[in-house]
């Protein structure tokens, strides 16, 4: 029997695209089932993220007309990442593997075949990566690519040019469930899980209808969330700056003393300059040190799993066998 595949699609005010998306996905899944690549228990799960338009009514009617469609509705709008997580963790209970993708089908659904192939070869996570960004506006491309670089520079490892189009196996999702953080940035968490992973390349299309639900403001908030959820390096910069300024203050101390003994200073200038630099440097350094502790607390309260086991080689009858061999 082949594996059950769930395709999870978060939807927020997507009434314009949903019918088309649904029919394309249904064709895809039906052909996968027909070719025997996935089980006929496979489903397309739409997650309604508190839409204000007819999105959920459309999902309901889709569910009524075809058993391949399933639906999930959140109590209110919780944002893309939370909607996605809700869908993934729900699908995990029914599926062997789950693929997540956006409702606007900007991600090429034909990459699904290759994802399944890699999954069958033993991969637990398969990332969809955009080979080009021709169709994105200059601003989107510039900000997005700059963002990946900044993230990696700050120590949060994300897959370059990978959005949330990916396949995850059941056990990868079970591992994901152990990341309890509320500030959710899936692109950063998933690489932390580990297991055997691979990449599938595809070309990104333009949104075929409706508008992006990620205006610049949401995009910046998302980027900030990504950085602050994964890196305490900004704190380290403060500490380093404080250290540097303290060093400068020592230099200023020497310089001011020399000027003082040369006799060409105003009364009070030396003490003022020295204390200005010294206090500035020490204040920054102290804030940095306090920050280091806060950073540690921050990482602790996330309560991330300390390890995830991939394989355990253990023969429970080994003791018996050892006895046998010693006889
Ligand atoms: N989305 C969501 N909740 C939100 C915002 C967006 O579930 O609050 C969904 C949206 O319906 C789409 C996906 O997240 O399926 C990505 O959004 P969009 O295509 O607008 O982002 P872009 O491709 O412009 O980055
Ligand atoms: Mg989109």
mmCIF file of N, CA and C in Angstrom, residues 104-206:
data_model
loop_
_atom_site.group_PDB
_atom_site.id
_atom_site.type_symbol
_atom_site.label_atom_id
_atom_site.label_comp_id
_atom_site.label_asym_id
_atom_site.label_seq_id
_atom_site.Cartn_x
_atom_site.Cartn_y
_atom_site.Cartn_z
ATOM 1 N N UNK A 104 -2.058 30.659 -3.682
ATOM 2 C CA UNK A 104 -2.030 31.347 -4.973
ATOM 3 C C UNK A 104 -1.286 30.556 -6.046
ATOM 4 N N UNK A 105 -0.776 29.362 -5.689
ATOM 5 C CA UNK A 105 -0.043 28.497 -6.615
ATOM 6 C C UNK A 105 1.107 29.217 -7.317
ATOM 7 N N UNK A 106 1.756 30.126 -6.607
ATOM 8 C CA UNK A 106 2.964 30.739 -7.173
ATOM 9 C C UNK A 106 4.054 29.693 -7.267
ATOM 10 N N UNK A 107 3.940 28.691 -6.414
ATOM 11 C CA UNK A 107 4.910 27.610 -6.434
ATOM 12 C C UNK A 107 4.415 26.543 -7.399
ATOM 13 N N UNK A 108 5.308 26.091 -8.249
ATOM 14 C CA UNK A 108 4.956 25.155 -9.301
ATOM 15 C C UNK A 108 4.523 23.802 -8.724
ATOM 16 N N UNK A 109 3.248 23.428 -8.932
ATOM 17 C CA UNK A 109 2.784 22.201 -8.291
ATOM 18 C C UNK A 109 3.388 20.947 -8.915
ATOM 19 N N UNK A 110 4.007 21.087 -10.069
ATOM 20 C CA UNK A 110 4.630 19.897 -10.656
ATOM 21 C C UNK A 110 5.869 19.439 -9.891
ATOM 22 N N UNK A 111 6.384 20.318 -9.034
ATOM 23 C CA UNK A 111 7.531 19.920 -8.206
ATOM 24 C C UNK A 111 7.131 18.848 -7.188
ATOM 25 N N UNK A 112 5.818 18.698 -6.997
ATOM 26 C CA UNK A 112 5.319 17.700 -6.049
ATOM 27 C C UNK A 112 5.814 16.296 -6.400
ATOM 28 N N UNK A 113 5.812 15.974 -7.695
ATOM 29 C CA UNK A 113 6.236 14.631 -8.113
ATOM 30 C C UNK A 113 7.645 14.327 -7.627
ATOM 31 N N UNK A 114 8.515 15.324 -7.818
ATOM 32 C CA UNK A 114 9.899 15.078 -7.432
ATOM 33 C C UNK A 114 10.052 15.017 -5.911
ATOM 34 N N UNK A 115 9.243 15.820 -5.223
ATOM 35 C CA UNK A 115 9.288 15.772 -3.756
ATOM 36 C C UNK A 115 8.930 14.371 -3.270
ATOM 37 N N UNK A 116 7.883 13.799 -3.875
ATOM 38 C CA UNK A 116 7.449 12.460 -3.460
ATOM 39 C C UNK A 116 8.530 11.432 -3.784
ATOM 40 N N UNK A 117 9.177 11.638 -4.933
ATOM 41 C CA UNK A 117 10.249 10.718 -5.315
ATOM 42 C C UNK A 117 11.355 10.738 -4.252
ATOM 43 N N UNK A 118 11.734 11.940 -3.848
ATOM 44 C CA UNK A 118 12.811 12.057 -2.849
ATOM 45 C C UNK A 118 12.362 11.485 -1.509
ATOM 46 N N UNK A 119 11.087 11.696 -1.192
ATOM 47 C CA UNK A 119 10.546 11.134 0.060
ATOM 48 C C UNK A 119 10.654 9.611 0.025
ATOM 49 N N UNK A 120 10.347 9.046 -1.115
ATOM 50 C CA UNK A 120 10.412 7.580 -1.227
ATOM 51 C C UNK A 120 11.846 7.073 -1.185
ATOM 52 N N UNK A 121 12.773 7.967 -1.550
ATOM 53 C CA UNK A 121 14.186 7.568 -1.454
ATOM 54 C C UNK A 121 14.695 7.664 -0.019
ATOM 55 N N UNK A 122 13.823 8.122 0.866
ATOM 56 C CA UNK A 122 14.216 8.120 2.277
ATOM 57 C C UNK A 122 14.413 9.486 2.901
ATOM 58 N N UNK A 123 14.042 10.566 2.190
ATOM 59 C CA UNK A 123 14.182 11.895 2.777
ATOM 60 C C UNK A 123 12.999 12.188 3.709
ATOM 61 N N UNK A 124 13.288 12.837 4.824
ATOM 62 C CA UNK A 124 12.209 13.221 5.732
ATOM 63 C C UNK A 124 11.722 14.640 5.459
ATOM 64 N N UNK A 125 12.620 15.466 4.920
ATOM 65 C CA UNK A 125 12.228 16.832 4.575
ATOM 66 C C UNK A 125 12.749 17.140 3.171
ATOM 67 N N UNK A 126 11.866 17.630 2.312
ATOM 68 C CA UNK A 126 12.293 18.044 0.973
ATOM 69 C C UNK A 126 11.893 19.507 0.784
ATOM 70 N N UNK A 127 12.879 20.369 0.579
ATOM 71 C CA UNK A 127 12.614 21.803 0.428
ATOM 72 C C UNK A 127 12.392 22.164 -1.031
ATOM 73 N N UNK A 128 11.358 22.944 -1.283
ATOM 74 C CA UNK A 128 11.191 23.520 -2.608
ATOM 75 C C UNK A 128 11.959 24.827 -2.654
ATOM 76 N N UNK A 129 12.848 24.970 -3.620
ATOM 77 C CA UNK A 129 13.661 26.177 -3.715
ATOM 78 C C UNK A 129 13.442 26.824 -5.079
ATOM 79 N N UNK A 130 13.223 28.141 -5.074
ATOM 80 C CA UNK A 130 13.013 28.866 -6.334
ATOM 81 C C UNK A 130 14.313 28.987 -7.077
ATOM 82 N N UNK A 131 14.299 28.579 -8.346
ATOM 83 C CA UNK A 131 15.533 28.705 -9.109
ATOM 84 C C UNK A 131 15.703 30.132 -9.609
ATOM 85 N N UNK A 132 14.604 30.824 -9.887
ATOM 86 C CA UNK A 132 14.707 32.217 -10.350
ATOM 87 C C UNK A 132 13.668 33.056 -9.631
ATOM 88 N N UNK A 133 13.892 34.354 -9.683
ATOM 89 C CA UNK A 133 12.896 35.236 -9.102
ATOM 90 C C UNK A 133 12.448 36.266 -10.119
ATOM 91 N N UNK A 134 12.441 35.854 -11.378
ATOM 92 C CA UNK A 134 12.126 36.792 -12.454
ATOM 93 C C UNK A 134 10.775 37.472 -12.257
ATOM 94 N N UNK A 135 9.806 36.714 -11.753
ATOM 95 C CA UNK A 135 8.448 37.249 -11.719
ATOM 96 C C UNK A 135 8.181 38.128 -10.511
ATOM 97 N N UNK A 136 9.088 38.128 -9.538
ATOM 98 C CA UNK A 136 8.880 38.998 -8.382
ATOM 99 C C UNK A 136 9.305 40.422 -8.734
ATOM 100 N N UNK A 137 8.681 41.392 -8.084
ATOM 101 C CA UNK A 137 9.078 42.773 -8.337
ATOM 102 C C UNK A 137 10.486 42.981 -7.792
ATOM 103 N N UNK A 138 11.142 44.046 -8.292
ATOM 104 C CA UNK A 138 12.514 44.289 -7.856
ATOM 105 C C UNK A 138 12.572 44.433 -6.337
ATOM 106 N N UNK A 139 11.604 45.163 -5.799
ATOM 107 C CA UNK A 139 11.606 45.409 -4.348
ATOM 108 C C UNK A 139 11.511 44.108 -3.573
ATOM 109 N N UNK A 140 10.592 43.234 -4.028
ATOM 110 C CA UNK A 140 10.387 41.958 -3.334
ATOM 111 C C UNK A 140 11.666 41.118 -3.395
ATOM 112 N N UNK A 141 12.275 41.084 -4.591
ATOM 113 C CA UNK A 141 13.453 40.253 -4.764
ATOM 114 C C UNK A 141 14.608 40.774 -3.920
ATOM 115 N N UNK A 142 14.786 42.106 -3.998
ATOM 116 C CA UNK A 142 15.889 42.732 -3.282
ATOM 117 C C UNK A 142 15.742 42.516 -1.781
ATOM 118 N N UNK A 143 14.530 42.765 -1.254
ATOM 119 C CA UNK A 143 14.337 42.632 0.186
ATOM 120 C C UNK A 143 14.437 41.169 0.603
ATOM 121 N N UNK A 144 13.856 40.276 -0.219
ATOM 122 C CA UNK A 144 13.858 38.872 0.175
ATOM 123 C C UNK A 144 15.267 38.296 0.180
ATOM 124 N N UNK A 145 16.039 38.579 -0.888
ATOM 125 C CA UNK A 145 17.382 37.997 -0.939
ATOM 126 C C UNK A 145 18.298 38.597 0.111
ATOM 127 N N UNK A 146 18.146 39.906 0.327
ATOM 128 C CA UNK A 146 18.920 40.557 1.390
ATOM 129 C C UNK A 146 18.594 39.937 2.736
ATOM 130 N N UNK A 147 17.324 39.610 2.904
ATOM 131 C CA UNK A 147 16.863 39.032 4.163
ATOM 132 C C UNK A 147 17.512 37.672 4.428
ATOM 133 N N UNK A 148 17.574 36.818 3.409
ATOM 134 C CA UNK A 148 18.202 35.501 3.605
ATOM 135 C C UNK A 148 19.664 35.663 4.013
ATOM 136 N N UNK A 149 20.343 36.630 3.361
ATOM 137 C CA UNK A 149 21.760 36.841 3.680
ATOM 138 C C UNK A 149 21.903 37.302 5.122
ATOM 139 N N UNK A 150 21.058 38.284 5.497
ATOM 140 C CA UNK A 150 21.143 38.836 6.856
ATOM 141 C C UNK A 150 20.880 37.748 7.892
ATOM 142 N N UNK A 151 19.865 36.939 7.625
ATOM 143 C CA UNK A 151 19.513 35.858 8.552
ATOM 144 C C UNK A 151 20.700 34.926 8.779
ATOM 145 N N UNK A 152 21.339 34.540 7.667
ATOM 146 C CA UNK A 152 22.446 33.610 7.802
ATOM 147 C C UNK A 152 23.638 34.260 8.488
ATOM 148 N N UNK A 153 23.844 35.563 8.191
ATOM 149 C CA UNK A 153 24.926 36.287 8.845
ATOM 150 C C UNK A 153 24.700 36.316 10.352
ATOM 151 N N UNK A 154 23.440 36.446 10.744
ATOM 152 C CA UNK A 154 23.133 36.524 12.178
ATOM 153 C C UNK A 154 23.052 35.146 12.823
ATOM 154 N N UNK A 155 23.267 34.124 12.041
ATOM 155 C CA UNK A 155 23.388 32.798 12.651
ATOM 156 C C UNK A 155 22.128 31.950 12.631
ATOM 157 N N UNK A 156 21.037 32.453 11.999
ATOM 158 C CA UNK A 156 19.849 31.608 11.896
ATOM 159 C C UNK A 156 19.893 30.957 10.518
ATOM 160 N N UNK A 157 20.117 29.679 10.470
ATOM 161 C CA UNK A 157 20.281 29.036 9.174
ATOM 162 C C UNK A 157 18.957 28.777 8.488
ATOM 163 N N UNK A 158 18.754 29.486 7.384
ATOM 164 C CA UNK A 158 17.558 29.235 6.587
ATOM 165 C C UNK A 158 18.035 28.747 5.226
ATOM 166 N N UNK A 159 17.156 28.061 4.524
ATOM 167 C CA UNK A 159 17.510 27.592 3.184
ATOM 168 C C UNK A 159 17.292 28.749 2.219
ATOM 169 N N UNK A 160 18.334 29.085 1.449
ATOM 170 C CA UNK A 160 18.277 30.236 0.552
ATOM 171 C C UNK A 160 17.156 30.071 -0.481
ATOM 172 N N UNK A 161 16.335 31.114 -0.607
ATOM 173 C CA UNK A 161 15.243 31.118 -1.575
ATOM 174 C C UNK A 161 14.206 30.016 -1.395
ATOM 175 N N UNK A 162 14.079 29.542 -0.174
ATOM 176 C CA UNK A 162 13.031 28.556 0.097
ATOM 177 C C UNK A 162 11.951 29.244 0.926
ATOM 178 N N UNK A 163 10.694 29.141 0.464
ATOM 179 C CA UNK A 163 9.611 29.716 1.261
ATOM 180 C C UNK A 163 8.978 28.570 2.032
ATOM 181 N N UNK A 164 7.676 28.480 2.066
ATOM 182 C CA UNK A 164 7.101 27.402 2.861
ATOM 183 C C UNK A 164 6.562 26.270 2.003
ATOM 184 N N UNK A 165 7.177 26.071 0.858
ATOM 185 C CA UNK A 165 6.783 24.972 -0.027
ATOM 186 C C UNK A 165 7.723 23.799 0.254
ATOM 187 N N UNK A 166 7.223 22.827 1.010
ATOM 188 C CA UNK A 166 8.117 21.719 1.355
ATOM 189 C C UNK A 166 7.329 20.470 1.720
ATOM 190 N N UNK A 167 8.021 19.348 1.630
ATOM 191 C CA UNK A 167 7.423 18.091 2.069
ATOM 192 C C UNK A 167 8.044 17.715 3.403
ATOM 193 N N UNK A 168 7.204 17.248 4.321
ATOM 194 C CA UNK A 168 7.722 16.741 5.595
ATOM 195 C C UNK A 168 7.084 15.392 5.890
ATOM 196 N N UNK A 169 7.903 14.481 6.381
ATOM 197 C CA UNK A 169 7.373 13.167 6.721
ATOM 198 C C UNK A 169 6.674 13.244 8.083
ATOM 199 N N UNK A 170 5.953 12.189 8.406
ATOM 200 C CA UNK A 170 5.231 12.171 9.668
ATOM 201 C C UNK A 170 6.174 12.370 10.854
ATOM 202 N N UNK A 171 7.328 11.671 10.817
ATOM 203 C CA UNK A 171 8.178 11.807 12.000
ATOM 204 C C UNK A 171 8.862 13.174 12.079
ATOM 205 N N UNK A 172 9.073 13.820 10.911
ATOM 206 C CA UNK A 172 9.610 15.181 10.941
ATOM 207 C C UNK A 172 8.579 16.120 11.571
ATOM 208 N N UNK A 173 7.305 15.876 11.279
ATOM 209 C CA UNK A 173 6.246 16.711 11.847
ATOM 210 C C UNK A 173 6.098 16.459 13.345
ATOM 211 N N UNK A 174 6.302 15.196 13.732
ATOM 212 C CA UNK A 174 6.250 14.897 15.167
ATOM 213 C C UNK A 174 7.367 15.627 15.897
ATOM 214 N N UNK A 175 8.514 15.732 15.244
ATOM 215 C CA UNK A 175 9.626 16.479 15.838
ATOM 216 C C UNK A 175 9.273 17.962 15.890
ATOM 217 N N UNK A 176 8.662 18.456 14.819
ATOM 218 C CA UNK A 176 8.284 19.873 14.759
ATOM 219 C C UNK A 176 7.343 20.241 15.908
ATOM 220 N N UNK A 177 6.501 19.286 16.265
ATOM 221 C CA UNK A 177 5.527 19.537 17.323
ATOM 222 C C UNK A 177 6.211 19.839 18.656
ATOM 223 N N UNK A 178 7.452 19.375 18.813
ATOM 224 C CA UNK A 178 8.172 19.618 20.059
ATOM 225 C C UNK A 178 8.722 21.027 20.177
ATOM 226 N N UNK A 179 8.666 21.784 19.077
ATOM 227 C CA UNK A 179 9.096 23.178 19.154
ATOM 228 C C UNK A 179 7.878 23.994 19.559
ATOM 229 N N UNK A 180 7.870 24.380 20.829
ATOM 230 C CA UNK A 180 6.640 24.975 21.380
ATOM 231 C C UNK A 180 6.590 26.484 21.235
ATOM 232 N N UNK A 181 7.567 27.083 20.548
ATOM 233 C CA UNK A 181 7.614 28.539 20.567
ATOM 234 C C UNK A 181 6.395 29.192 19.925
ATOM 235 N N UNK A 182 6.038 30.338 20.511
ATOM 236 C CA UNK A 182 4.871 31.066 20.027
ATOM 237 C C UNK A 182 5.272 31.985 18.872
ATOM 238 N N UNK A 183 6.472 32.547 18.954
ATOM 239 C CA UNK A 183 6.980 33.366 17.853
ATOM 240 C C UNK A 183 7.443 32.420 16.765
ATOM 241 N N UNK A 184 6.552 32.182 15.832
ATOM 242 C CA UNK A 184 6.757 31.074 14.913
ATOM 243 C C UNK A 184 7.418 31.527 13.622
ATOM 244 N N UNK A 185 8.533 30.907 13.296
ATOM 245 C CA UNK A 185 9.193 31.185 12.027
ATOM 246 C C UNK A 185 9.635 29.831 11.481
ATOM 247 N N UNK A 186 8.715 29.184 10.771
ATOM 248 C CA UNK A 186 8.922 27.787 10.368
ATOM 249 C C UNK A 186 10.180 27.587 9.532
ATOM 250 N N UNK A 187 10.477 28.569 8.671
ATOM 251 C CA UNK A 187 11.651 28.424 7.818
ATOM 252 C C UNK A 187 12.937 28.280 8.615
ATOM 253 N N UNK A 188 12.921 28.804 9.834
ATOM 254 C CA UNK A 188 14.111 28.681 10.674
ATOM 255 C C UNK A 188 14.080 27.406 11.502
ATOM 256 N N UNK A 189 12.874 26.992 11.901
ATOM 257 C CA UNK A 189 12.766 25.821 12.774
ATOM 258 C C UNK A 189 13.018 24.528 12.013
ATOM 259 N N UNK A 190 12.424 24.424 10.826
ATOM 260 C CA UNK A 190 12.501 23.149 10.097
ATOM 261 C C UNK A 190 13.951 22.674 9.880
ATOM 262 N N UNK A 191 14.874 23.573 9.468
ATOM 263 C CA UNK A 191 16.257 23.082 9.320
ATOM 264 C C UNK A 191 16.867 22.600 10.640
ATOM 265 N N UNK A 192 16.338 23.068 11.774
ATOM 266 C CA UNK A 192 16.872 22.619 13.064
ATOM 267 C C UNK A 192 16.532 21.163 13.338
ATOM 268 N N UNK A 193 15.481 20.668 12.692
ATOM 269 C CA UNK A 193 15.020 19.304 12.971
ATOM 270 C C UNK A 193 16.034 18.263 12.540
ATOM 271 N N UNK A 194 16.638 18.487 11.377
ATOM 272 C CA UNK A 194 17.639 17.536 10.891
ATOM 273 C C UNK A 194 17.024 16.449 10.038
ATOM 274 N N UNK A 195 17.461 15.205 10.217
ATOM 275 C CA UNK A 195 17.070 14.061 9.366
ATOM 276 C C UNK A 195 17.623 14.247 7.957
ATOM 277 N N UNK A 196 17.356 13.252 7.129
ATOM 278 C CA UNK A 196 17.842 13.325 5.751
ATOM 279 C C UNK A 196 16.984 14.316 4.958
ATOM 280 N N UNK A 197 17.616 15.283 4.352
ATOM 281 C CA UNK A 197 16.860 16.305 3.617
ATOM 282 C C UNK A 197 17.392 16.443 2.199
ATOM 283 N N UNK A 198 16.576 17.028 1.359
ATOM 284 C CA UNK A 198 17.012 17.299 -0.008
ATOM 285 C C UNK A 198 16.269 18.515 -0.543
ATOM 286 N N UNK A 199 16.648 18.935 -1.737
ATOM 287 C CA UNK A 199 16.077 20.148 -2.325
ATOM 288 C C UNK A 199 15.513 19.832 -3.706
ATOM 289 N N UNK A 200 14.376 20.467 -4.014
ATOM 290 C CA UNK A 200 13.822 20.358 -5.361
ATOM 291 C C UNK A 200 13.716 21.781 -5.899
ATOM 292 N N UNK A 201 14.215 22.013 -7.113
ATOM 293 C CA UNK A 201 14.164 23.366 -7.683
ATOM 294 C C UNK A 201 12.938 23.544 -8.557
ATOM 295 N N UNK A 202 12.385 24.750 -8.531
ATOM 296 C CA UNK A 202 11.235 25.030 -9.393
ATOM 297 C C UNK A 202 11.230 26.512 -9.706
ATOM 298 N N UNK A 203 10.465 26.896 -10.724
ATOM 299 C CA UNK A 203 10.351 28.313 -11.050
ATOM 300 C C UNK A 203 9.110 28.896 -10.414
ATOM 301 N N UNK A 204 9.252 30.081 -9.878
ATOM 302 C CA UNK A 204 8.123 30.699 -9.216
ATOM 303 C C UNK A 204 7.316 31.530 -10.196
ATOM 304 N N UNK A 205 6.007 31.343 -10.164
ATOM 305 C CA UNK A 205 5.143 32.111 -11.076
ATOM 306 C C UNK A 205 4.602 33.350 -10.384
ATOM 307 N N UNK A 206 3.853 34.120 -11.188
ATOM 308 C CA UNK A 206 3.169 35.258 -10.604
ATOM 309 C C UNK A 206 1.860 34.789 -9.988
#
